Amino acid sequence: MTGLVSALRTLSVTAAAGLLALTGSVLTAPPPASAAPEPRAPREFVALDSVDRTIVQEMRYTTAHNFTGERVDGYRQPLCVLTRPAAEALHRAQVRLLARGYTLKVYDCYRPQRAVDHFVRWAKDPEDERMKKEFYPLVDKSRLFADGYIAEKSGHSRGSTVDLTIVRLPAAPTRPYRPGEGLVECYAPKAERFPDSSVDMGTGYDCFDTRSHTDDPRITGVQRANRQLLKGVLAEQGFVNLPEEWWHFTFRPEPFPDTFFDFPVARRSVAGH
């Protein structure tokens, strides 16, 4: 009987050794499934600087200087991405402005759906008002959806909408925003509000106020002329202005009028296009 037990033990050890040789370890867990790859842009999308390197890019949502007070989800690099027809139309507008001593400057271009979702979460948090004094000083945060300042979908996510302004040449850079610095209302006189390098448009970018309406009657003189210059040059190239925001333009016809994309803003998203 002792001999039989010994033989069984030997057989068990031998079998285990063989299993180890085949698998490397009987205790090794199966490898985890690899993370799903990030979505990439369709070939109709391009980086704006591959079409026109002279247009200034000041991509606000890659910084903390925006109404949320932090970098926005989905903005991996400070890069303007647009559909090619929109980018080429911006190039044509830029050629006309350069001849007049100006340059375009873009604040935001394609916007991933995840960034829009970030805006929605922020808008639903009544405690976070760190940037209120500059960007929405007269608007109660509970009214942002009802008043149309925040929505669950954005035309920017379709790839042919751009937020932009005009800068007089030679274009000086805008100084970096320092988180925690004192804020000034976005409709204050240009010399008092955050020192953007653009011409005076009457308000700063992303100013949640009726004075941002392109044809607001309180905007007169040079400020109104600057808005009309931007609107006129872009309209010649097929861009339509959103009346509530002097900086917001959509190229028509849109290549993707019904699709809201979510690939990240990064050069790899349009690599090879």
mmCIF file of C-alpha atoms in Angstrom:
data_model
loop_
_atom_site.group_PDB
_atom_site.id
_atom_site.type_symbol
_atom_site.label_atom_id
_atom_site.label_comp_id
_atom_site.label_asym_id
_atom_site.label_seq_id
_atom_site.Cartn_x
_atom_site.Cartn_y
_atom_site.Cartn_z
ATOM 1 C CA MET A 1 0.000 0.000 0.000
ATOM 2 C CA THR A 2 2.877 2.324 0.880
ATOM 3 C CA GLY A 3 4.397 1.674 -2.524
ATOM 4 C CA LEU A 4 1.133 2.585 -4.240
ATOM 5 C CA VAL A 5 0.867 5.901 -2.341
ATOM 6 C CA SER A 6 4.460 6.701 -3.218
ATOM 7 C CA ALA A 7 3.813 5.982 -6.870
ATOM 8 C CA LEU A 8 0.729 8.187 -6.899
ATOM 9 C CA ARG A 9 2.690 11.045 -5.316
ATOM 10 C CA THR A 10 5.422 10.698 -7.928
ATOM 11 C CA LEU A 11 2.839 10.720 -10.718
ATOM 12 C CA SER A 12 1.189 13.856 -9.254
ATOM 13 C CA VAL A 13 4.506 15.721 -9.038
ATOM 14 C CA THR A 14 5.453 14.682 -12.560
ATOM 15 C CA ALA A 15 2.090 15.879 -13.951
ATOM 16 C CA ALA A 16 2.413 19.200 -12.157
ATOM 17 C CA ALA A 17 5.914 19.684 -13.512
ATOM 18 C CA GLY A 18 4.674 18.991 -17.010
ATOM 19 C CA LEU A 19 1.874 21.524 -16.619
ATOM 20 C CA LEU A 20 4.349 24.154 -15.399
ATOM 21 C CA ALA A 21 6.534 23.490 -18.404
ATOM 22 C CA LEU A 22 3.616 24.047 -20.764
ATOM 23 C CA THR A 23 2.056 27.104 -19.129
ATOM 24 C CA GLY A 24 4.935 28.729 -17.274
ATOM 25 C CA SER A 25 2.784 28.846 -14.118
ATOM 26 C CA VAL A 26 -0.500 27.266 -13.158
ATOM 27 C CA LEU A 27 -1.284 30.376 -11.049
ATOM 28 C CA THR A 28 -0.807 32.988 -13.756
ATOM 29 C CA ALA A 29 -4.047 34.916 -14.423
ATOM 30 C CA PRO A 30 -5.041 35.468 -18.036
ATOM 31 C CA PRO A 31 -3.708 38.759 -19.407
ATOM 32 C CA PRO A 32 -6.141 41.663 -19.049
ATOM 33 C CA ALA A 33 -7.955 42.798 -22.137
ATOM 34 C CA SER A 34 -6.135 45.732 -23.724
ATOM 35 C CA ALA A 35 -7.796 49.158 -23.458
ATOM 36 C CA ALA A 36 -9.895 50.151 -26.425
ATOM 37 C CA PRO A 37 -7.938 52.420 -28.776
ATOM 38 C CA GLU A 38 -8.855 56.112 -28.829
ATOM 39 C CA PRO A 39 -11.136 57.064 -31.717
ATOM 40 C CA ARG A 40 -9.451 58.895 -34.590
ATOM 41 C CA ALA A 41 -10.798 61.615 -36.821
ATOM 42 C CA PRO A 42 -12.213 60.795 -40.246
ATOM 43 C CA ARG A 43 -9.905 61.704 -43.111
ATOM 44 C CA GLU A 44 -11.971 64.819 -43.789
ATOM 45 C CA PHE A 45 -10.450 66.405 -40.640
ATOM 46 C CA VAL A 46 -7.094 68.222 -40.580
ATOM 47 C CA ALA A 47 -4.941 70.236 -38.226
ATOM 48 C CA LEU A 48 -5.410 73.893 -39.157
ATOM 49 C CA ASP A 49 -1.660 74.519 -39.176
ATOM 50 C CA SER A 50 -1.276 71.978 -41.990
ATOM 51 C CA VAL A 51 -3.421 74.306 -44.119
ATOM 52 C CA ASP A 52 -2.346 77.724 -42.782
ATOM 53 C CA ARG A 53 0.561 78.264 -40.372
ATOM 54 C CA THR A 54 -0.013 82.017 -40.085
ATOM 55 C CA ILE A 55 -3.302 81.863 -38.158
ATOM 56 C CA VAL A 56 -2.651 82.383 -34.449
ATOM 57 C CA GLN A 57 -3.869 79.595 -32.158
ATOM 58 C CA GLU A 58 -4.770 80.363 -28.544
ATOM 59 C CA MET A 59 -6.657 77.255 -27.553
ATOM 60 C CA ARG A 60 -8.335 78.313 -24.323
ATOM 61 C CA TYR A 61 -9.717 74.942 -23.245
ATOM 62 C CA THR A 62 -6.248 73.426 -22.900
ATOM 63 C CA THR A 63 -5.662 75.983 -20.119
ATOM 64 C CA ALA A 64 -7.394 77.031 -16.910
ATOM 65 C CA HIS A 65 -8.398 80.383 -18.426
ATOM 66 C CA ASN A 66 -11.954 79.480 -19.325
ATOM 67 C CA PHE A 67 -15.302 79.526 -17.553
ATOM 68 C CA THR A 68 -14.672 76.142 -15.848
ATOM 69 C CA GLY A 69 -11.322 77.245 -14.389
ATOM 70 C CA GLU A 70 -9.539 74.071 -15.467
ATOM 71 C CA ARG A 71 -8.278 72.203 -18.513
ATOM 72 C CA VAL A 72 -11.261 70.655 -20.282
ATOM 73 C CA ASP A 73 -11.615 66.922 -20.970
ATOM 74 C CA GLY A 74 -10.532 65.814 -24.431
ATOM 75 C CA TYR A 75 -8.109 68.656 -25.120
ATOM 76 C CA ARG A 76 -4.786 66.811 -25.189
ATOM 77 C CA GLN A 77 -2.822 69.411 -27.165
ATOM 78 C CA PRO A 78 -3.299 73.122 -27.976
ATOM 79 C CA LEU A 79 -4.261 72.366 -31.551
ATOM 80 C CA CYS A 80 -7.028 73.592 -33.846
ATOM 81 C CA VAL A 81 -8.652 70.679 -35.704
ATOM 82 C CA LEU A 82 -11.330 71.290 -38.335
ATOM 83 C CA THR A 83 -12.884 69.676 -41.369
ATOM 84 C CA ARG A 84 -10.735 70.431 -44.397
ATOM 85 C CA PRO A 85 -13.345 72.656 -46.128
ATOM 86 C CA ALA A 86 -13.615 74.823 -42.999
ATOM 87 C CA ALA A 87 -9.833 75.029 -42.624
ATOM 88 C CA GLU A 88 -9.378 75.999 -46.277
ATOM 89 C CA ALA A 89 -12.087 78.661 -45.967
ATOM 90 C CA LEU A 90 -10.279 80.105 -42.923
ATOM 91 C CA HIS A 91 -7.095 80.212 -44.999
ATOM 92 C CA ARG A 92 -8.838 82.269 -47.670
ATOM 93 C CA ALA A 93 -10.167 84.688 -45.044
ATOM 94 C CA GLN A 94 -6.696 84.936 -43.538
ATOM 95 C CA VAL A 95 -5.169 85.940 -46.884
ATOM 96 C CA ARG A 96 -7.592 88.865 -47.087
ATOM 97 C CA LEU A 97 -6.947 89.966 -43.512
ATOM 98 C CA LEU A 98 -3.169 89.752 -43.847
ATOM 99 C CA ALA A 99 -3.388 92.201 -46.754
ATOM 100 C CA ARG A 100 -5.135 94.630 -44.396
ATOM 101 C CA GLY A 101 -2.617 94.266 -41.565
ATOM 102 C CA TYR A 102 -4.521 91.747 -39.427
ATOM 103 C CA THR A 103 -4.451 88.056 -38.597
ATOM 104 C CA LEU A 104 -7.080 85.648 -37.399
ATOM 105 C CA LYS A 105 -6.708 84.073 -33.967
ATOM 106 C CA VAL A 106 -8.671 80.923 -33.059
ATOM 107 C CA TYR A 107 -9.799 80.137 -29.516
ATOM 108 C CA ASP A 108 -11.601 76.853 -30.168
ATOM 109 C CA CYS A 109 -12.270 74.647 -33.183
ATOM 110 C CA TYR A 110 -13.442 71.021 -33.165
ATOM 111 C CA ARG A 111 -14.675 70.145 -29.647
ATOM 112 C CA PRO A 112 -15.006 66.512 -28.522
ATOM 113 C CA GLN A 113 -18.310 65.364 -27.031
ATOM 114 C CA ARG A 114 -16.429 64.522 -23.820
ATOM 115 C CA ALA A 115 -15.565 68.222 -23.501
ATOM 116 C CA VAL A 116 -19.235 69.155 -23.892
ATOM 117 C CA ASP A 117 -20.044 66.591 -21.186
ATOM 118 C CA HIS A 118 -17.446 68.296 -18.967
ATOM 119 C CA PHE A 119 -19.233 71.627 -19.473
ATOM 120 C CA VAL A 120 -22.552 70.021 -18.553
ATOM 121 C CA ARG A 121 -21.153 68.527 -15.320
ATOM 122 C CA TRP A 122 -19.619 71.871 -14.414
ATOM 123 C CA ALA A 123 -22.867 73.732 -15.079
ATOM 124 C CA LYS A 124 -24.755 71.364 -12.762
ATOM 125 C CA ASP A 125 -22.356 72.033 -9.872
ATOM 126 C CA PRO A 126 -23.669 75.143 -8.088
ATOM 127 C CA GLU A 127 -20.659 75.265 -5.750
ATOM 128 C CA ASP A 128 -18.049 75.814 -8.476
ATOM 129 C CA GLU A 129 -18.119 79.511 -9.310
ATOM 130 C CA ARG A 130 -14.396 80.232 -9.274
ATOM 131 C CA MET A 131 -14.500 81.970 -12.687
ATOM 132 C CA LYS A 132 -17.876 83.697 -12.302
ATOM 133 C CA LYS A 133 -16.547 87.242 -11.935
ATOM 134 C CA GLU A 134 -14.914 87.185 -15.364
ATOM 135 C CA PHE A 135 -17.098 84.956 -17.537
ATOM 136 C CA TYR A 136 -20.666 85.195 -16.193
ATOM 137 C CA PRO A 137 -20.776 88.010 -13.612
ATOM 138 C CA LEU A 138 -24.463 88.862 -14.143
ATOM 139 C CA VAL A 139 -25.827 85.370 -14.848
ATOM 140 C CA ASP A 140 -26.983 83.029 -12.105
ATOM 141 C CA LYS A 141 -25.322 79.674 -12.722
ATOM 142 C CA SER A 142 -28.679 77.913 -12.381
ATOM 143 C CA ARG A 143 -29.773 79.755 -15.558
ATOM 144 C CA LEU A 144 -26.939 78.622 -17.853
ATOM 145 C CA PHE A 145 -29.013 75.914 -19.575
ATOM 146 C CA ALA A 146 -32.239 77.926 -19.779
ATOM 147 C CA ASP A 147 -30.443 80.962 -21.171
ATOM 148 C CA GLY A 148 -28.644 78.889 -23.805
ATOM 149 C CA TYR A 149 -25.066 79.342 -22.614
ATOM 150 C CA ILE A 150 -24.563 75.601 -21.996
ATOM 151 C CA ALA A 151 -26.126 72.698 -23.927
ATOM 152 C CA GLU A 152 -25.688 68.931 -24.070
ATOM 153 C CA LYS A 153 -24.643 69.064 -27.734
ATOM 154 C CA SER A 154 -22.435 71.542 -29.548
ATOM 155 C CA GLY A 155 -22.002 72.343 -33.222
ATOM 156 C CA HIS A 156 -18.262 72.415 -32.529
ATOM 157 C CA SER A 157 -18.361 68.612 -32.224
ATOM 158 C CA ARG A 158 -19.320 68.371 -35.909
ATOM 159 C CA GLY A 159 -15.959 69.868 -36.857
ATOM 160 C CA SER A 160 -16.862 72.940 -38.933
ATOM 161 C CA THR A 161 -17.466 75.503 -36.187
ATOM 162 C CA VAL A 162 -14.764 77.822 -34.901
ATOM 163 C CA ASP A 163 -14.458 80.503 -32.213
ATOM 164 C CA LEU A 164 -12.097 83.257 -33.289
ATOM 165 C CA THR A 165 -11.131 86.917 -33.320
ATOM 166 C CA ILE A 166 -8.824 89.377 -35.104
ATOM 167 C CA VAL A 167 -5.373 90.563 -34.027
ATOM 168 C CA ARG A 168 -3.563 93.546 -35.484
ATOM 169 C CA LEU A 169 -0.107 92.800 -36.892
ATOM 170 C CA PRO A 170 2.512 92.346 -35.639
ATOM 171 C CA ALA A 171 0.694 89.847 -33.424
ATOM 172 C CA ALA A 172 1.834 90.016 -29.814
ATOM 173 C CA PRO A 173 1.280 86.893 -27.710
ATOM 174 C CA THR A 174 -1.285 86.916 -24.920
ATOM 175 C CA ARG A 175 0.381 86.518 -21.543
ATOM 176 C CA PRO A 176 -0.334 83.261 -19.712
ATOM 177 C CA TYR A 177 -3.226 83.230 -17.254
ATOM 178 C CA ARG A 178 -2.151 82.645 -13.659
ATOM 179 C CA PRO A 179 -4.722 80.489 -11.811
ATOM 180 C CA GLY A 180 -5.973 82.376 -8.795
ATOM 181 C CA GLU A 181 -5.192 85.839 -10.174
ATOM 182 C CA GLY A 182 -7.749 88.595 -9.773
ATOM 183 C CA LEU A 183 -10.594 88.458 -12.281
ATOM 184 C CA VAL A 184 -12.233 91.350 -14.128
ATOM 185 C CA GLU A 185 -15.660 91.306 -15.775
ATOM 186 C CA CYS A 186 -15.515 90.218 -19.426
ATOM 187 C CA TYR A 187 -17.446 93.314 -20.519
ATOM 188 C CA ALA A 188 -15.157 95.780 -18.739
ATOM 189 C CA PRO A 189 -13.192 98.268 -20.862
ATOM 190 C CA LYS A 190 -10.453 96.513 -22.816
ATOM 191 C CA ALA A 191 -7.675 98.155 -20.801
ATOM 192 C CA GLU A 192 -9.115 96.677 -17.586
ATOM 193 C CA ARG A 193 -10.077 93.123 -18.525
ATOM 194 C CA PHE A 194 -7.707 90.200 -19.129
ATOM 195 C CA PRO A 195 -5.078 91.424 -21.637
ATOM 196 C CA ASP A 196 -6.034 89.502 -24.762
ATOM 197 C CA SER A 197 -3.970 90.409 -27.842
ATOM 198 C CA SER A 198 -7.031 90.852 -30.069
ATOM 199 C CA VAL A 199 -8.602 94.072 -31.283
ATOM 200 C CA ASP A 200 -11.357 95.453 -29.063
ATOM 201 C CA MET A 201 -14.556 93.499 -29.641
ATOM 202 C CA GLY A 202 -16.447 95.020 -26.707
ATOM 203 C CA THR A 203 -16.241 91.875 -24.573
ATOM 204 C CA GLY A 204 -13.768 89.110 -23.983
ATOM 205 C CA TYR A 205 -14.127 85.622 -25.430
ATOM 206 C CA ASP A 206 -16.797 83.350 -23.874
ATOM 207 C CA CYS A 207 -18.465 86.266 -22.127
ATOM 208 C CA PHE A 208 -21.857 85.002 -20.941
ATOM 209 C CA ASP A 209 -23.634 88.319 -21.364
ATOM 210 C CA THR A 210 -26.008 89.887 -23.879
ATOM 211 C CA ARG A 211 -23.257 92.343 -24.806
ATOM 212 C CA SER A 212 -21.680 89.388 -26.630
ATOM 213 C CA HIS A 213 -24.561 89.417 -29.114
ATOM 214 C CA THR A 214 -22.945 90.412 -32.401
ATOM 215 C CA ASP A 215 -25.319 93.318 -33.048
ATOM 216 C CA ASP A 216 -25.978 94.403 -29.448
ATOM 217 C CA PRO A 217 -26.834 98.129 -29.692
ATOM 218 C CA ARG A 218 -24.536 99.003 -26.777
ATOM 219 C CA ILE A 219 -21.547 97.991 -28.913
ATOM 220 C CA THR A 220 -20.682 100.997 -31.063
ATOM 221 C CA GLY A 221 -17.789 102.763 -32.759
ATOM 222 C CA VAL A 222 -14.522 100.876 -33.184
ATOM 223 C CA GLN A 223 -15.813 97.830 -31.294
ATOM 224 C CA ARG A 224 -18.753 97.441 -33.677
ATOM 225 C CA ALA A 225 -16.504 98.018 -36.691
ATOM 226 C CA ASN A 226 -14.174 95.263 -35.520
ATOM 227 C CA ARG A 227 -17.054 92.814 -35.145
ATOM 228 C CA GLN A 228 -18.342 93.676 -38.594
ATOM 229 C CA LEU A 229 -14.886 93.242 -40.106
ATOM 230 C CA LEU A 230 -14.627 89.729 -38.656
ATOM 231 C CA LYS A 231 -18.159 88.822 -39.684
ATOM 232 C CA GLY A 232 -17.811 90.240 -43.180
ATOM 233 C CA VAL A 233 -14.496 88.581 -44.036
ATOM 234 C CA LEU A 234 -15.740 85.195 -42.825
ATOM 235 C CA ALA A 235 -19.149 85.505 -44.504
ATOM 236 C CA GLU A 236 -17.371 85.931 -47.849
ATOM 237 C CA GLN A 237 -15.906 82.443 -47.333
ATOM 238 C CA GLY A 238 -19.107 80.670 -46.321
ATOM 239 C CA PHE A 239 -19.129 81.118 -42.543
ATOM 240 C CA VAL A 240 -22.367 81.918 -40.716
ATOM 241 C CA ASN A 241 -22.231 83.804 -37.418
ATOM 242 C CA LEU A 242 -24.201 82.780 -34.339
ATOM 243 C CA PRO A 243 -25.977 86.058 -33.436
ATOM 244 C CA GLU A 244 -25.553 85.489 -29.690
ATOM 245 C CA GLU A 245 -21.759 85.169 -29.868
ATOM 246 C CA TRP A 246 -19.632 87.553 -31.948
ATOM 247 C CA TRP A 247 -16.772 84.973 -31.989
ATOM 248 C CA HIS A 248 -18.772 81.891 -33.127
ATOM 249 C CA PHE A 249 -18.898 80.907 -36.830
ATOM 250 C CA THR A 250 -19.931 77.755 -38.699
ATOM 251 C CA PHE A 251 -18.806 76.892 -42.217
ATOM 252 C CA ARG A 252 -21.666 75.918 -44.550
ATOM 253 C CA PRO A 253 -22.407 73.462 -45.962
ATOM 254 C CA GLU A 254 -21.092 71.299 -43.122
ATOM 255 C CA PRO A 255 -19.531 67.997 -44.221
ATOM 256 C CA PHE A 256 -20.984 66.321 -41.088
ATOM 257 C CA PRO A 257 -24.218 68.156 -40.242
ATOM 258 C CA ASP A 258 -25.629 65.380 -38.048
ATOM 259 C CA THR A 259 -22.565 63.742 -36.442
ATOM 260 C CA PHE A 260 -21.084 64.674 -33.075
ATOM 261 C CA PHE A 261 -17.549 63.293 -32.805
ATOM 262 C CA ASP A 262 -15.564 62.385 -29.694
ATOM 263 C CA PHE A 263 -11.970 61.805 -30.800
ATOM 264 C CA PRO A 264 -9.493 63.791 -28.633
ATOM 265 C CA VAL A 265 -7.933 67.063 -29.758
ATOM 266 C CA ALA A 266 -4.427 65.787 -30.505
ATOM 267 C CA ARG A 267 -2.172 65.627 -33.504
ATOM 268 C CA ARG A 268 -2.314 61.840 -33.527
ATOM 269 C CA SER A 269 -6.083 62.062 -34.161
ATOM 270 C CA VAL A 270 -5.384 63.525 -37.613
ATOM 271 C CA ALA A 271 -1.950 62.060 -38.282
ATOM 272 C CA GLY A 272 -1.505 61.324 -41.963
ATOM 273 C CA HIS A 273 -4.508 63.365 -43.097
#
